[in-house]
Amino acid sequence: MTLIDFHTHVYPERIAEKATQATCSFYDLHTQLVGTTEVLLQKGKEAGIDRFVLLPVAVKPEQAHHINEFTLAEVQAHPEFYGFGTLHAATENPLEEIDWIIGAGLKGVKMHPDIQNFPIDDPRLFPVYDRMQGVLPVILHTGDPRHDNSHPRRMRRVMDLFPRLQVIAAHLGGWSVFDEAIAYLQDTSCYVDLCSCFQFLSPEKMTDYIRRYGAERVLFGTDFPLWEPAEEVKAFERLPLRDDERELIAYQNALRILEA
């Protein structure tokens, strides 16, 4: 079975260790991995993963274009990669950056409201969401008990305001607030991914959430380098899913987004 990892992070080698540790510190986690292309490809292939989606995050607004250029270069150098661009709510000339992302052939936009410190429904992003409607998907980190910026109710507001925007709400729609995510997002068209959820939910509970959203709206992801890809694949294989559900999550839904 083909397997696409829809949620990975890599960094330039000179900062990869520092960037990996900074993310771990933000979540009080520990990893033995370093977020480099070489390690992702090695660990991912050992785990049986065929393709990888790179999801960069610009911590500072002035970093966005440089990071997008780095991501494009990685995609061009490695046929295993798909790449998303990134934006910050305070990015100068954000619509120009969106047009650059489209022209470069990147597949969407990733933002992390908690790390970037702005709410999902920040009005500064409304022109960006409007420009992306029907053109590019957006994937946003969603859910954190310590922060309100990424609460799923904010995601729901954005979807109501921009109904043609294709949204991916990471971490089953709301990391650590899974039931609230269901309440706000179950009846929408958004996709969700599974990354950074296996550690906090039983296989039976995850399968219940998957079926409440519908397997046709769920994406496999590892959140590399936070977690070992092989362990994430094993956890996915332990879910009591039907074969057709597993194939949708493993690659079919991803291809529907990436090759649209």
mmCIF file of N, CA and C in Angstrom, residues 1 3 40 46 50 59 65 75 96 102 105 112 121 151 175 193 203 210 218 222 239 246 253:
data_model
loop_
_atom_site.group_PDB
_atom_site.id
_atom_site.type_symbol
_atom_site.label_atom_id
_atom_site.label_comp_id
_atom_site.label_asym_id
_atom_site.label_seq_id
_atom_site.Cartn_x
_atom_site.Cartn_y
_atom_site.Cartn_z
ATOM 1 N N MET A 1 0.845 -1.205 0.000
ATOM 2 C CA MET A 1 0.000 0.000 0.000
ATOM 3 C C MET A 1 0.876 1.249 0.000
ATOM 4 N N LEU A 3 2.001 4.942 0.905
ATOM 5 C CA LEU A 3 1.834 5.700 2.138
ATOM 6 C C LEU A 3 2.441 7.091 1.961
ATOM 7 N N LEU A 40 14.945 12.553 7.493
ATOM 8 C CA LEU A 40 13.564 12.275 7.099
ATOM 9 C C LEU A 40 13.507 11.179 6.040
ATOM 10 N N GLU A 46 12.694 3.702 5.832
ATOM 11 C CA GLU A 46 12.743 2.540 6.720
ATOM 12 C C GLU A 46 11.350 2.182 7.225
ATOM 13 N N ASP A 50 6.321 6.423 1.300
ATOM 14 C CA ASP A 50 6.731 6.665 -0.081
ATOM 15 C C ASP A 50 6.950 8.136 -0.406
ATOM 16 N N VAL A 59 8.558 31.566 11.911
ATOM 17 C CA VAL A 59 8.353 32.094 13.258
ATOM 18 C C VAL A 59 8.281 33.618 13.230
ATOM 19 N N HIS A 65 9.574 34.308 3.048
ATOM 20 C CA HIS A 65 10.005 34.068 1.673
ATOM 21 C C HIS A 65 11.267 33.218 1.617
ATOM 22 N N VAL A 75 12.084 20.435 -2.606
ATOM 23 C CA VAL A 75 11.144 19.732 -3.476
ATOM 24 C C VAL A 75 11.779 19.459 -4.842
ATOM 25 N N GLU A 96 1.343 38.984 -2.543
ATOM 26 C CA GLU A 96 2.462 38.740 -3.453
ATOM 27 C C GLU A 96 3.132 37.408 -3.129
ATOM 28 N N ILE A 102 2.080 30.078 -5.546
ATOM 29 C CA ILE A 102 1.333 29.466 -6.652
ATOM 30 C C ILE A 102 2.241 29.281 -7.862
ATOM 31 N N GLY A 105 4.716 26.464 -7.752
ATOM 32 C CA GLY A 105 4.181 25.110 -7.787
ATOM 33 C C GLY A 105 4.096 24.435 -6.430
ATOM 34 N N HIS A 112 1.110 28.063 11.805
ATOM 35 C CA HIS A 112 1.016 27.507 13.160
ATOM 36 C C HIS A 112 0.684 28.663 14.104
ATOM 37 N N ASP A 121 -8.241 33.215 13.060
ATOM 38 C CA ASP A 121 -9.185 34.150 12.431
ATOM 39 C C ASP A 121 -8.730 35.604 12.564
ATOM 40 N N HIS A 151 -7.779 27.518 18.521
ATOM 41 C CA HIS A 151 -8.971 26.778 18.918
ATOM 42 C C HIS A 151 -9.836 26.473 17.688
ATOM 43 N N TRP A 175 -5.750 19.386 18.601
ATOM 44 C CA TRP A 175 -4.902 18.643 19.531
ATOM 45 C C TRP A 175 -5.300 18.962 20.971
ATOM 46 N N ASP A 193 -5.720 15.685 10.041
ATOM 47 C CA ASP A 193 -4.667 14.667 9.987
ATOM 48 C C ASP A 193 -4.521 13.993 11.346
ATOM 49 N N PRO A 203 -6.259 3.363 20.141
ATOM 50 C CA PRO A 203 -6.644 3.043 18.757
ATOM 51 C C PRO A 203 -8.153 3.084 18.554
ATOM 52 N N ILE A 210 -12.068 9.199 13.621
ATOM 53 C CA ILE A 210 -11.926 9.081 12.170
ATOM 54 C C ILE A 210 -13.287 8.855 11.525
ATOM 55 N N VAL A 218 -9.579 12.283 6.201
ATOM 56 C CA VAL A 218 -8.489 12.080 7.155
ATOM 57 C C VAL A 218 -7.197 11.762 6.411
ATOM 58 N N THR A 222 3.127 12.081 10.355
ATOM 59 C CA THR A 222 3.988 11.671 11.474
ATOM 60 C C THR A 222 4.430 12.819 12.364
ATOM 61 N N LEU A 239 -4.715 0.608 14.090
ATOM 62 C CA LEU A 239 -6.090 1.117 14.131
ATOM 63 C C LEU A 239 -7.041 0.086 13.518
ATOM 64 N N ARG A 246 -8.417 2.533 5.410
ATOM 65 C CA ARG A 246 -6.966 2.674 5.555
ATOM 66 C C ARG A 246 -6.335 3.240 4.288
ATOM 67 N N ASN A 253 -6.694 10.230 -0.091
ATOM 68 C CA ASN A 253 -7.113 11.595 0.238
ATOM 69 C C ASN A 253 -5.998 12.588 -0.034
#
